[in-house]
Amino acid sequence: SWSIIQGYNGGTHNGTLYRYSIDLARSSGSSAGAPIYAPASGTVLWNDVNSGGLAIDIGNGYTLCLFHVTFSSDLTRGTR
């Protein structure tokens, strides 16, 4: 199971850009190395494997971003 440790215009997630962000942590033990899945389908806009950021175009003008994660380098622009 996972816990929300901060978010929704609180902690370091404030202002307009990150207002609806959340941080998750594994409830039992370390989160490092745990597999994750995209919370929505879409098309990869960018993947920065150096900083651990990925942006997914989910349609209708919305973008979903994931940060602080180690992503596979084969997730390139245009990957669904």
mmCIF file with all atom_site columns, N, CA and C in Angstrom:
data_model
loop_
_atom_site.group_PDB
_atom_site.id
_atom_site.type_symbol
_atom_site.label_atom_id
_atom_site.label_alt_id
_atom_site.label_comp_id
_atom_site.label_asym_id
_atom_site.label_entity_id
_atom_site.label_seq_id
_atom_site.pdbx_PDB_ins_code
_atom_site.Cartn_x
_atom_site.Cartn_y
_atom_site.Cartn_z
_atom_site.occupancy
_atom_site.B_iso_or_equiv
_atom_site.pdbx_formal_charge
_atom_site.auth_seq_id
_atom_site.auth_comp_id
_atom_site.auth_asym_id
_atom_site.auth_atom_id
_atom_site.pdbx_PDB_model_num
ATOM 1   N N  . SER A 1 1  ? 0.841  -1.188 0.000   1.00 0.00 ? 1  SER A N  1
ATOM 2   C CA . SER A 1 1  ? 0.000  0.000  0.000   1.00 0.00 ? 1  SER A CA 1
ATOM 3   C C  . SER A 1 1  ? 0.884  1.249  0.000   1.00 0.00 ? 1  SER A C  1
ATOM 4   N N  . TRP A 1 2  ? 0.301  2.357  -0.400  1.00 0.00 ? 2  TRP A N  1
ATOM 5   C CA . TRP A 1 2  ? 1.008  3.640  -0.522  1.00 0.00 ? 2  TRP A CA 1
ATOM 6   C C  . TRP A 1 2  ? 0.281  4.702  0.281   1.00 0.00 ? 2  TRP A C  1
ATOM 7   N N  . SER A 1 3  ? 1.014  5.702  0.747   1.00 0.00 ? 3  SER A N  1
ATOM 8   C CA . SER A 1 3  ? 0.444  6.817  1.502   1.00 0.00 ? 3  SER A CA 1
ATOM 9   C C  . SER A 1 3  ? 0.769  8.126  0.807   1.00 0.00 ? 3  SER A C  1
ATOM 10  N N  . ILE A 1 4  ? -0.166 9.059  0.843   1.00 0.00 ? 4  ILE A N  1
ATOM 11  C CA . ILE A 1 4  ? 0.089  10.421 0.353   1.00 0.00 ? 4  ILE A CA 1
ATOM 12  C C  . ILE A 1 4  ? 0.784  11.159 1.486   1.00 0.00 ? 4  ILE A C  1
ATOM 13  N N  . ILE A 1 5  ? 2.004  11.647 1.225   1.00 0.00 ? 5  ILE A N  1
ATOM 14  C CA . ILE A 1 5  ? 2.751  12.306 2.296   1.00 0.00 ? 5  ILE A CA 1
ATOM 15  C C  . ILE A 1 5  ? 2.697  13.827 2.216   1.00 0.00 ? 5  ILE A C  1
ATOM 16  N N  . GLN A 1 6  ? 2.292  14.376 1.070   1.00 0.00 ? 6  GLN A N  1
ATOM 17  C CA . GLN A 1 6  ? 2.036  15.810 0.964   1.00 0.00 ? 6  GLN A CA 1
ATOM 18  C C  . GLN A 1 6  ? 1.377  16.084 -0.370  1.00 0.00 ? 6  GLN A C  1
ATOM 19  N N  . GLY A 1 7  ? 0.744  17.240 -0.461  1.00 0.00 ? 7  GLY A N  1
ATOM 20  C CA . GLY A 1 7  ? 0.193  17.616 -1.749  1.00 0.00 ? 7  GLY A CA 1
ATOM 21  C C  . GLY A 1 7  ? -1.030 18.481 -1.670  1.00 0.00 ? 7  GLY A C  1
ATOM 22  N N  . TYR A 1 8  ? -1.620 18.686 -2.841  1.00 0.00 ? 8  TYR A N  1
ATOM 23  C CA . TYR A 1 8  ? -2.793 19.518 -3.028  1.00 0.00 ? 8  TYR A CA 1
ATOM 24  C C  . TYR A 1 8  ? -2.666 20.870 -2.343  1.00 0.00 ? 8  TYR A C  1
ATOM 25  N N  . ASN A 1 9  ? -1.723 21.649 -2.874  1.00 0.00 ? 9  ASN A N  1
ATOM 26  C CA . ASN A 1 9  ? -1.464 23.013 -2.433  1.00 0.00 ? 9  ASN A CA 1
ATOM 27  C C  . ASN A 1 9  ? -0.948 23.066 -0.995  1.00 0.00 ? 9  ASN A C  1
ATOM 28  N N  . GLY A 1 10 ? -0.134 22.075 -0.630  1.00 0.00 ? 10 GLY A N  1
ATOM 29  C CA . GLY A 1 10 ? 0.465  22.053 0.697   1.00 0.00 ? 10 GLY A CA 1
ATOM 30  C C  . GLY A 1 10 ? 1.919  21.616 0.603   1.00 0.00 ? 10 GLY A C  1
ATOM 31  N N  . GLY A 1 11 ? 2.681  21.844 1.634   1.00 0.00 ? 11 GLY A N  1
ATOM 32  C CA . GLY A 1 11 ? 4.090  21.475 1.634   1.00 0.00 ? 11 GLY A CA 1
ATOM 33  C C  . GLY A 1 11 ? 4.838  22.214 0.543   1.00 0.00 ? 11 GLY A C  1
ATOM 34  N N  . THR A 1 12 ? 5.581  21.495 -0.273  1.00 0.00 ? 12 THR A N  1
ATOM 35  C CA . THR A 1 12 ? 6.326  22.130 -1.372  1.00 0.00 ? 12 THR A CA 1
ATOM 36  C C  . THR A 1 12 ? 5.481  22.242 -2.628  1.00 0.00 ? 12 THR A C  1
ATOM 37  N N  . HIS A 1 13 ? 4.235  21.768 -2.590  1.00 0.00 ? 13 HIS A N  1
ATOM 38  C CA . HIS A 1 13 ? 3.346  21.833 -3.747  1.00 0.00 ? 13 HIS A CA 1
ATOM 39  C C  . HIS A 1 13 ? 2.380  22.995 -3.583  1.00 0.00 ? 13 HIS A C  1
ATOM 40  N N  . ASN A 1 14 ? 2.797  24.154 -4.052  1.00 0.00 ? 14 ASN A N  1
ATOM 41  C CA . ASN A 1 14 ? 1.939  25.311 -3.919  1.00 0.00 ? 14 ASN A CA 1
ATOM 42  C C  . ASN A 1 14 ? 2.058  26.187 -5.161  1.00 0.00 ? 14 ASN A C  1
ATOM 43  N N  . GLY A 1 15 ? 1.215  27.183 -5.244  1.00 0.00 ? 15 GLY A N  1
ATOM 44  C CA . GLY A 1 15 ? 1.178  28.029 -6.425  1.00 0.00 ? 15 GLY A CA 1
ATOM 45  C C  . GLY A 1 15 ? 0.313  27.389 -7.505  1.00 0.00 ? 15 GLY A C  1
ATOM 46  N N  . THR A 1 16 ? 0.439  27.859 -8.721  1.00 0.00 ? 16 THR A N  1
ATOM 47  C CA . THR A 1 16 ? -0.436 27.347 -9.776  1.00 0.00 ? 16 THR A CA 1
ATOM 48  C C  . THR A 1 16 ? 0.119  26.124 -10.490 1.00 0.00 ? 16 THR A C  1
ATOM 49  N N  . LEU A 1 17 ? 1.435  26.030 -10.664 1.00 0.00 ? 17 LEU A N  1
ATOM 50  C CA . LEU A 1 17 ? 2.006  24.939 -11.449 1.00 0.00 ? 17 LEU A CA 1
ATOM 51  C C  . LEU A 1 17 ? 1.879  23.587 -10.770 1.00 0.00 ? 17 LEU A C  1
ATOM 52  N N  . TYR A 1 18 ? 2.140  23.507 -9.481  1.00 0.00 ? 18 TYR A N  1
ATOM 53  C CA . TYR A 1 18 ? 2.124  22.220 -8.785  1.00 0.00 ? 18 TYR A CA 1
ATOM 54  C C  . TYR A 1 18 ? 0.996  22.105 -7.764  1.00 0.00 ? 18 TYR A C  1
ATOM 55  N N  . ARG A 1 19 ? -0.026 22.920 -7.900  1.00 0.00 ? 19 ARG A N  1
ATOM 56  C CA . ARG A 1 19 ? -1.126 22.947 -6.934  1.00 0.00 ? 19 ARG A CA 1
ATOM 57  C C  . ARG A 1 19 ? -1.767 21.577 -6.739  1.00 0.00 ? 19 ARG A C  1
ATOM 58  N N  . TYR A 1 20 ? -1.912 20.801 -7.800  1.00 0.00 ? 20 TYR A N  1
ATOM 59  C CA . TYR A 1 20 ? -2.605 19.513 -7.700  1.00 0.00 ? 20 TYR A CA 1
ATOM 60  C C  . TYR A 1 20 ? -1.644 18.336 -7.666  1.00 0.00 ? 20 TYR A C  1
ATOM 61  N N  . SER A 1 21 ? -0.448 18.552 -7.158  1.00 0.00 ? 21 SER A N  1
ATOM 62  C CA . SER A 1 21 ? 0.565  17.502 -7.056  1.00 0.00 ? 21 SER A CA 1
ATOM 63  C C  . SER A 1 21 ? 0.425  16.760 -5.736  1.00 0.00 ? 21 SER A C  1
ATOM 64  N N  . ILE A 1 22 ? 0.848  15.496 -5.770  1.00 0.00 ? 22 ILE A N  1
ATOM 65  C CA . ILE A 1 22 ? 0.919  14.718 -4.535  1.00 0.00 ? 22 ILE A CA 1
ATOM 66  C C  . ILE A 1 22 ? 2.236  13.958 -4.508  1.00 0.00 ? 22 ILE A C  1
ATOM 67  N N  . ASP A 1 23 ? 2.723  13.673 -3.322  1.00 0.00 ? 23 ASP A N  1
ATOM 68  C CA . ASP A 1 23 ? 3.890  12.822 -3.129  1.00 0.00 ? 23 ASP A CA 1
ATOM 69  C C  . ASP A 1 23 ? 3.419  11.537 -2.472  1.00 0.00 ? 23 ASP A C  1
ATOM 70  N N  . LEU A 1 24 ? 3.854  10.415 -3.029  1.00 0.00 ? 24 LEU A N  1
ATOM 71  C CA . LEU A 1 24 ? 3.488  9.106  -2.498  1.00 0.00 ? 24 LEU A CA 1
ATOM 72  C C  . LEU A 1 24 ? 4.704  8.419  -1.907  1.00 0.00 ? 24 LEU A C  1
ATOM 73  N N  . ALA A 1 25 ? 4.498  7.632  -0.880  1.00 0.00 ? 25 ALA A N  1
ATOM 74  C CA . ALA A 1 25 ? 5.556  6.821  -0.277  1.00 0.00 ? 25 ALA A CA 1
ATOM 75  C C  . ALA A 1 25 ? 4.961  5.464  0.065   1.00 0.00 ? 25 ALA A C  1
ATOM 76  N N  . ARG A 1 26 ? 5.752  4.448  -0.104  1.00 0.00 ? 26 ARG A N  1
ATOM 77  C CA . ARG A 1 26 ? 5.324  3.099  0.239   1.00 0.00 ? 26 ARG A CA 1
ATOM 78  C C  . ARG A 1 26 ? 5.065  3.033  1.749   1.00 0.00 ? 26 ARG A C  1
ATOM 79  N N  . SER A 1 27 ? 3.958  2.449  2.143   1.00 0.00 ? 27 SER A N  1
ATOM 80  C CA . SER A 1 27 ? 3.590  2.385  3.565   1.00 0.00 ? 27 SER A CA 1
ATOM 81  C C  . SER A 1 27 ? 4.477  1.435  4.359   1.00 0.00 ? 27 SER A C  1
ATOM 82  N N  . SER A 1 28 ? 4.970  0.391  3.700   1.00 0.00 ? 28 SER A N  1
ATOM 83  C CA . SER A 1 28 ? 5.801  -0.590 4.408   1.00 0.00 ? 28 SER A CA 1
ATOM 84  C C  . SER A 1 28 ? 7.176  -0.682 3.754   1.00 0.00 ? 28 SER A C  1
ATOM 85  N N  . GLY A 1 29 ? 8.132  0.021  4.324   1.00 0.00 ? 29 GLY A N  1
ATOM 86  C CA . GLY A 1 29 ? 9.494  -0.049 3.808   1.00 0.00 ? 29 GLY A CA 1
ATOM 87  C C  . GLY A 1 29 ? 9.813  1.030  2.789   1.00 0.00 ? 29 GLY A C  1
ATOM 88  N N  . SER A 1 30 ? 10.933 0.843  2.131   1.00 0.00 ? 30 SER A N  1
ATOM 89  C CA . SER A 1 30 ? 11.450 1.835  1.194   1.00 0.00 ? 30 SER A CA 1
ATOM 90  C C  . SER A 1 30 ? 10.666 1.851  -0.120  1.00 0.00 ? 30 SER A C  1
ATOM 91  N N  . SER A 1 31 ? 10.498 3.035  -0.666  1.00 0.00 ? 31 SER A N  1
ATOM 92  C CA . SER A 1 31 ? 9.858  3.187  -1.975  1.00 0.00 ? 31 SER A CA 1
ATOM 93  C C  . SER A 1 31 ? 10.860 2.972  -3.108  1.00 0.00 ? 31 SER A C  1
ATOM 94  N N  . ALA A 1 32 ? 12.148 3.063  -2.801  1.00 0.00 ? 32 ALA A N  1
ATOM 95  C CA . ALA A 1 32 ? 13.188 2.926  -3.825  1.00 0.00 ? 32 ALA A CA 1
ATOM 96  C C  . ALA A 1 32 ? 13.121 1.556  -4.490  1.00 0.00 ? 32 ALA A C  1
ATOM 97  N N  . GLY A 1 33 ? 13.114 1.565  -5.812  1.00 0.00 ? 33 GLY A N  1
ATOM 98  C CA . GLY A 1 33 ? 13.119 0.335  -6.587  1.00 0.00 ? 33 GLY A CA 1
ATOM 99  C C  . GLY A 1 33 ? 11.761 -0.300 -6.796  1.00 0.00 ? 33 GLY A C  1
ATOM 100 N N  . ALA A 1 34 ? 10.711 0.282  -6.212  1.00 0.00 ? 34 ALA A N  1
ATOM 101 C CA . ALA A 1 34 ? 9.367  -0.278 -6.377  1.00 0.00 ? 34 ALA A CA 1
ATOM 102 C C  . ALA A 1 34 ? 8.860  0.012  -7.790  1.00 0.00 ? 34 ALA A C  1
ATOM 103 N N  . PRO A 1 35 ? 8.234  -0.964 -8.446  1.00 0.00 ? 35 PRO A N  1
ATOM 104 C CA . PRO A 1 35 ? 7.684  -0.705 -9.780  1.00 0.00 ? 35 PRO A CA 1
ATOM 105 C C  . PRO A 1 35 ? 6.482  0.225  -9.677  1.00 0.00 ? 35 PRO A C  1
ATOM 106 N N  . ILE A 1 36 ? 6.320  1.085  -10.675 1.00 0.00 ? 36 ILE A N  1
ATOM 107 C CA . ILE A 1 36 ? 5.158  1.979  -10.724 1.00 0.00 ? 36 ILE A CA 1
ATOM 108 C C  . ILE A 1 36 ? 4.547  1.893  -12.109 1.00 0.00 ? 36 ILE A C  1
ATOM 109 N N  . TYR A 1 37 ? 3.329  2.341  -12.225 1.00 0.00 ? 37 TYR A N  1
ATOM 110 C CA . TYR A 1 37 ? 2.608  2.372  -13.492 1.00 0.00 ? 37 TYR A CA 1
ATOM 111 C C  . TYR A 1 37 ? 2.025  3.761  -13.667 1.00 0.00 ? 37 TYR A C  1
ATOM 112 N N  . ALA A 1 38 ? 1.896  4.200  -14.913 1.00 0.00 ? 38 ALA A N  1
ATOM 113 C CA . ALA A 1 38 ? 1.296  5.503  -15.180 1.00 0.00 ? 38 ALA A CA 1
ATOM 114 C C  . ALA A 1 38 ? -0.149 5.498  -14.683 1.00 0.00 ? 38 ALA A C  1
ATOM 115 N N  . PRO A 1 39 ? -0.573 6.554  -14.021 1.00 0.00 ? 39 PRO A N  1
ATOM 116 C CA . PRO A 1 39 ? -1.936 6.601  -13.502 1.00 0.00 ? 39 PRO A CA 1
ATOM 117 C C  . PRO A 1 39 ? -2.983 6.945  -14.564 1.00 0.00 ? 39 PRO A C  1
ATOM 118 N N  . ALA A 1 40 ? -2.531 7.205  -15.794 1.00 0.00 ? 40 ALA A N  1
ATOM 119 C CA . ALA A 1 40 ? -3.443 7.519  -16.894 1.00 0.00 ? 40 ALA A CA 1
ATOM 120 C C  . ALA A 1 40 ? -2.754 7.156  -18.208 1.00 0.00 ? 40 ALA A C  1
ATOM 121 N N  . SER A 1 41 ? -3.541 6.915  -19.227 1.00 0.00 ? 41 SER A N  1
ATOM 122 C CA . SER A 1 41 ? -2.950 6.618  -20.536 1.00 0.00 ? 41 SER A CA 1
ATOM 123 C C  . SER A 1 41 ? -2.742 7.915  -21.303 1.00 0.00 ? 41 SER A C  1
ATOM 124 N N  . GLY A 1 42 ? -1.831 7.877  -22.255 1.00 0.00 ? 42 GLY A N  1
ATOM 125 C CA . GLY A 1 42 ? -1.547 9.048  -23.068 1.00 0.00 ? 42 GLY A CA 1
ATOM 126 C C  . GLY A 1 42 ? -0.272 8.853  -23.859 1.00 0.00 ? 42 GLY A C  1
ATOM 127 N N  . THR A 1 43 ? 0.307  9.960  -24.288 1.00 0.00 ? 43 THR A N  1
ATOM 128 C CA . THR A 1 43 ? 1.509  9.946  -25.112 1.00 0.00 ? 43 THR A CA 1
ATOM 129 C C  . THR A 1 43 ? 2.627  10.705 -24.406 1.00 0.00 ? 43 THR A C  1
ATOM 130 N N  . VAL A 1 44 ? 3.809  10.099 -24.352 1.00 0.00 ? 44 VAL A N  1
ATOM 131 C CA . VAL A 1 44 ? 4.957  10.730 -23.698 1.00 0.00 ? 44 VAL A CA 1
ATOM 132 C C  . VAL A 1 44 ? 5.332  12.013 -24.447 1.00 0.00 ? 44 VAL A C  1
ATOM 133 N N  . LEU A 1 45 ? 5.445  13.120 -23.701 1.00 0.00 ? 45 LEU A N  1
ATOM 134 C CA . LEU A 1 45 ? 5.918  14.386 -24.257 1.00 0.00 ? 45 LEU A CA 1
ATOM 135 C C  . LEU A 1 45 ? 7.421  14.513 -24.070 1.00 0.00 ? 45 LEU A C  1
ATOM 136 N N  . TRP A 1 46 ? 7.904  14.173 -22.874 1.00 0.00 ? 46 TRP A N  1
ATOM 137 C CA . TRP A 1 46 ? 9.341  14.178 -22.605 1.00 0.00 ? 46 TRP A CA 1
ATOM 138 C C  . TRP A 1 46 ? 9.654  13.251 -21.448 1.00 0.00 ? 46 TRP A C  1
ATOM 139 N N  . ASN A 1 47 ? 10.893 12.782 -21.456 1.00 0.00 ? 47 ASN A N  1
ATOM 140 C CA . ASN A 1 47 ? 11.402 11.901 -20.408 1.00 0.00 ? 47 ASN A CA 1
ATOM 141 C C  . ASN A 1 47 ? 12.823 12.349 -20.108 1.00 0.00 ? 47 ASN A C  1
ATOM 142 N N  . ASP A 1 48 ? 13.055 12.846 -18.923 1.00 0.00 ? 48 ASP A N  1
ATOM 143 C CA . ASP A 1 48 ? 14.398 13.262 -18.514 1.00 0.00 ? 48 ASP A CA 1
ATOM 144 C C  . ASP A 1 48 ? 14.938 12.225 -17.534 1.00 0.00 ? 48 ASP A C  1
ATOM 145 N N  . VAL A 1 49 ? 15.669 11.240 -18.057 1.00 0.00 ? 49 VAL A N  1
ATOM 146 C CA . VAL A 1 49 ? 16.168 10.158 -17.204 1.00 0.00 ? 49 VAL A CA 1
ATOM 147 C C  . VAL A 1 49 ? 17.196 10.658 -16.193 1.00 0.00 ? 49 VAL A C  1
ATOM 148 N N  . ASN A 1 50 ? 17.823 11.812 -16.448 1.00 0.00 ? 50 ASN A N  1
ATOM 149 C CA . ASN A 1 50 ? 18.811 12.350 -15.510 1.00 0.00 ? 50 ASN A CA 1
ATOM 150 C C  . ASN A 1 50 ? 18.165 12.914 -14.249 1.00 0.00 ? 50 ASN A C  1
ATOM 151 N N  . SER A 1 51 ? 17.008 13.543 -14.387 1.00 0.00 ? 51 SER A N  1
ATOM 152 C CA . SER A 1 51 ? 16.349 14.136 -13.215 1.00 0.00 ? 51 SER A CA 1
ATOM 153 C C  . SER A 1 51 ? 15.174 13.309 -12.717 1.00 0.00 ? 51 SER A C  1
ATOM 154 N N  . GLY A 1 52 ? 14.773 12.299 -13.474 1.00 0.00 ? 52 GLY A N  1
ATOM 155 C CA . GLY A 1 52 ? 13.653 11.460 -13.047 1.00 0.00 ? 52 GLY A CA 1
ATOM 156 C C  . GLY A 1 52 ? 12.299 12.081 -13.291 1.00 0.00 ? 52 GLY A C  1
ATOM 157 N N  . GLY A 1 53 ? 12.130 12.739 -14.422 1.00 0.00 ? 53 GLY A N  1
ATOM 158 C CA . GLY A 1 53 ? 10.859 13.365 -14.757 1.00 0.00 ? 53 GLY A CA 1
ATOM 159 C C  . GLY A 1 53 ? 10.298 12.838 -16.063 1.00 0.00 ? 53 GLY A C  1
ATOM 160 N N  . LEU A 1 54 ? 8.972  12.697 -16.133 1.00 0.00 ? 54 LEU A N  1
ATOM 161 C CA . LEU A 1 54 ? 8.283  12.220 -17.322 1.00 0.00 ? 54 LEU A CA 1
ATOM 162 C C  . LEU A 1 54 ? 6.987  12.989 -17.453 1.00 0.00 ? 54 LEU A C  1
ATOM 163 N N  . ALA A 1 55 ? 6.673  13.456 -18.663 1.00 0.00 ? 55 ALA A N  1
ATOM 164 C CA . ALA A 1 55 ? 5.418  14.154 -18.917 1.00 0.00 ? 55 ALA A CA 1
ATOM 165 C C  . ALA A 1 55 ? 4.606  13.359 -19.930 1.00 0.00 ? 55 ALA A C  1
ATOM 166 N N  . ILE A 1 56 ? 3.313  13.191 -19.643 1.00 0.00 ? 56 ILE A N  1
ATOM 167 C CA . ILE A 1 56 ? 2.412  12.444 -20.499 1.00 0.00 ? 56 ILE A CA 1
ATOM 168 C C  . ILE A 1 56 ? 1.256  13.356 -20.916 1.00 0.00 ? 56 ILE A C  1
ATOM 169 N N  . ASP A 1 57 ? 1.041  13.489 -22.219 1.00 0.00 ? 57 ASP A N  1
ATOM 170 C CA . ASP A 1 57 ? -0.115 14.219 -22.745 1.00 0.00 ? 57 ASP A CA 1
ATOM 171 C C  . ASP A 1 57 ? -1.319 13.303 -22.587 1.00 0.00 ? 57 ASP A C  1
ATOM 172 N N  . ILE A 1 58 ? -2.278 13.677 -21.738 1.00 0.00 ? 58 ILE A N  1
ATOM 173 C CA . ILE A 1 58 ? -3.443 12.831 -21.499 1.00 0.00 ? 58 ILE A CA 1
ATOM 174 C C  . ILE A 1 58 ? -4.683 13.339 -22.241 1.00 0.00 ? 58 ILE A C  1
ATOM 175 N N  . GLY A 1 59 ? -4.489 14.331 -23.123 1.00 0.00 ? 59 GLY A N  1
ATOM 176 C CA . GLY A 1 59 ? -5.576 14.826 -23.960 1.00 0.00 ? 59 GLY A CA 1
ATOM 177 C C  . GLY A 1 59 ? -6.319 16.003 -23.363 1.00 0.00 ? 59 GLY A C  1
ATOM 178 N N  . ASN A 1 60 ? -7.117 16.630 -24.208 1.00 0.00 ? 60 ASN A N  1
ATOM 179 C CA . ASN A 1 60 ? -7.951 17.777 -23.811 1.00 0.00 ? 60 ASN A CA 1
ATOM 180 C C  . ASN A 1 60 ? -7.157 18.899 -23.160 1.00 0.00 ? 60 ASN A C  1
ATOM 181 N N  . GLY A 1 61 ? -5.884 19.062 -23.562 1.00 0.00 ? 61 GLY A N  1
ATOM 182 C CA . GLY A 1 61 ? -5.053 20.134 -23.029 1.00 0.00 ? 61 GLY A CA 1
ATOM 183 C C  . GLY A 1 61 ? -4.417 19.844 -21.684 1.00 0.00 ? 61 GLY A C  1
ATOM 184 N N  . TYR A 1 62 ? -4.494 18.600 -21.199 1.00 0.00 ? 62 TYR A N  1
ATOM 185 C CA . TYR A 1 62 ? -3.939 18.245 -19.900 1.00 0.00 ? 62 TYR A CA 1
ATOM 186 C C  . TYR A 1 62 ? -2.658 17.430 -20.034 1.00 0.00 ? 62 TYR A C  1
ATOM 187 N N  . THR A 1 63 ? -1.733 17.685 -19.122 1.00 0.00 ? 63 THR A N  1
ATOM 188 C CA . THR A 1 63 ? -0.474 16.949 -19.055 1.00 0.00 ? 63 THR A CA 1
ATOM 189 C C  . THR A 1 63 ? -0.312 16.400 -17.647 1.00 0.00 ? 63 THR A C  1
ATOM 190 N N  . LEU A 1 64 ? 0.075  15.144 -17.569 1.00 0.00 ? 64 LEU A N  1
ATOM 191 C CA . LEU A 1 64 ? 0.344  14.495 -16.295 1.00 0.00 ? 64 LEU A CA 1
ATOM 192 C C  . LEU A 1 64 ? 1.855  14.352 -16.175 1.00 0.00 ? 64 LEU A C  1
ATOM 193 N N  . CYS A 1 65 ? 2.430  14.771 -15.057 1.00 0.00 ? 65 CYS A N  1
ATOM 194 C CA . CYS A 1 65 ? 3.882  14.676 -14.859 1.00 0.00 ? 65 CYS A CA 1
ATOM 195 C C  . CYS A 1 65 ? 4.182  13.781 -13.657 1.00 0.00 ? 65 CYS A C  1
ATOM 196 N N  . LEU A 1 66 ? 5.234  13.002 -13.802 1.00 0.00 ? 66 LEU A N  1
ATOM 197 C CA . LEU A 1 66 ? 5.735  12.148 -12.729 1.00 0.00 ? 66 LEU A CA 1
ATOM 198 C C  . LEU A 1 66 ? 7.182  12.545 -12.480 1.00 0.00 ? 66 LEU A C  1
ATOM 199 N N  . PHE A 1 67 ? 7.566  12.727 -11.217 1.00 0.00 ? 67 PHE A N  1
ATOM 200 C CA . PHE A 1 67 ? 8.925  13.140 -10.889 1.00 0.00 ? 67 PHE A CA 1
ATOM 201 C C  . PHE A 1 67 ? 9.513  12.252 -9.801  1.00 0.00 ? 67 PHE A C  1
ATOM 202 N N  . HIS A 1 68 ? 10.834 12.331 -9.669  1.00 0.00 ? 68 HIS A N  1
ATOM 203 C CA . HIS A 1 68 ? 11.591 11.603 -8.641  1.00 0.00 ? 68 HIS A CA 1
ATOM 204 C C  . HIS A 1 68 ? 11.465 10.092 -8.823  1.00 0.00 ? 68 HIS A C  1
ATOM 205 N N  . VAL A 1 69 ? 11.460 9.660  -10.084 1.00 0.00 ? 69 VAL A N  1
ATOM 206 C CA . VAL A 1 69 ? 11.313 8.252  -10.423 1.00 0.00 ? 69 VAL A CA 1
ATOM 207 C C  . VAL A 1 69 ? 12.358 7.889  -11.477 1.00 0.00 ? 69 VAL A C  1
ATOM 208 N N  . THR A 1 70 ? 12.871 6.678  -11.441 1.00 0.00 ? 70 THR A N  1
ATOM 209 C CA . THR A 1 70 ? 13.784 6.203  -12.465 1.00 0.00 ? 70 THR A CA 1
ATOM 210 C C  . THR A 1 70 ? 12.963 5.557  -13.573 1.00 0.00 ? 70 THR A C  1
ATOM 211 N N  . PHE A 1 71 ? 12.954 6.200  -14.749 1.00 0.00 ? 71 PHE A N  1
ATOM 212 C CA . PHE A 1 71 ? 12.182 5.705  -15.883 1.00 0.00 ? 71 PHE A CA 1
ATOM 213 C C  . PHE A 1 71 ? 13.085 5.029  -16.897 1.00 0.00 ? 71 PHE A C  1
ATOM 214 N N  . SER A 1 72 ? 12.528 4.109  -17.635 1.00 0.00 ? 72 SER A N  1
ATOM 215 C CA . SER A 1 72 ? 13.241 3.447  -18.720 1.00 0.00 ? 72 SER A CA 1
ATOM 216 C C  . SER A 1 72 ? 13.542 4.475  -19.811 1.00 0.00 ? 72 SER A C  1
ATOM 217 N N  . SER A 1 73 ? 14.754 4.454  -20.342 1.00 0.00 ? 73 SER A N  1
ATOM 218 C CA . SER A 1 73 ? 15.150 5.432  -21.367 1.00 0.00 ? 73 SER A CA 1
ATOM 219 C C  . SER A 1 73 ? 14.441 5.189  -22.696 1.00 0.00 ? 73 SER A C  1
ATOM 220 N N  . ASP A 1 74 ? 13.757 4.039  -22.865 1.00 0.00 ? 74 ASP A N  1
ATOM 221 C CA . ASP A 1 74 ? 13.044 3.803  -24.120 1.00 0.00 ? 74 ASP A CA 1
ATOM 222 C C  . ASP A 1 74 ? 11.671 4.476  -24.143 1.00 0.00 ? 74 ASP A C  1
ATOM 223 N N  . LEU A 1 75 ? 11.305 5.161  -23.062 1.00 0.00 ? 75 LEU A N  1
ATOM 224 C CA . LEU A 1 75 ? 10.072 5.943  -23.053 1.00 0.00 ? 75 LEU A CA 1
ATOM 225 C C  . LEU A 1 75 ? 10.372 7.314  -23.665 1.00 0.00 ? 75 LEU A C  1
ATOM 226 N N  . THR A 1 76 ? 10.331 7.395  -24.966 1.00 0.00 ? 76 THR A N  1
ATOM 227 C CA . THR A 1 76 ? 10.695 8.611  -25.687 1.00 0.00 ? 76 THR A CA 1
ATOM 228 C C  . THR A 1 76 ? 9.426  9.329  -26.180 1.00 0.00 ? 76 THR A C  1
ATOM 229 N N  . ARG A 1 77 ? 9.618  10.556 -26.631 1.00 0.00 ? 77 ARG A N  1
ATOM 230 C CA . ARG A 1 77 ? 8.505  11.366 -27.159 1.00 0.00 ? 77 ARG A CA 1
ATOM 231 C C  . ARG A 1 77 ? 7.706  10.562 -28.164 1.00 0.00 ? 77 ARG A C  1
ATOM 232 N N  . GLY A 1 78 ? 6.404  10.536 -27.967 1.00 0.00 ? 78 GLY A N  1
ATOM 233 C CA . GLY A 1 78 ? 5.501  9.831  -28.879 1.00 0.00 ? 78 GLY A CA 1
ATOM 234 C C  . GLY A 1 78 ? 5.132  8.422  -28.437 1.00 0.00 ? 78 GLY A C  1
ATOM 235 N N  . THR A 1 79 ? 5.842  7.886  -27.425 1.00 0.00 ? 79 THR A N  1
ATOM 236 C CA . THR A 1 79 ? 5.514  6.561  -26.914 1.00 0.00 ? 79 THR A CA 1
ATOM 237 C C  . THR A 1 79 ? 4.154  6.602  -26.237 1.00 0.00 ? 79 THR A C  1
ATOM 238 N N  . ARG A 1 80 ? 3.307  5.625  -26.514 1.00 0.00 ? 80 ARG A N  1
ATOM 239 C CA . ARG A 1 80 ? 1.999  5.535  -25.852 1.00 0.00 ? 80 ARG A CA 1
ATOM 240 C C  . ARG A 1 80 ? 2.080  4.601  -24.676 1.00 0.00 ? 80 ARG A C  1
#
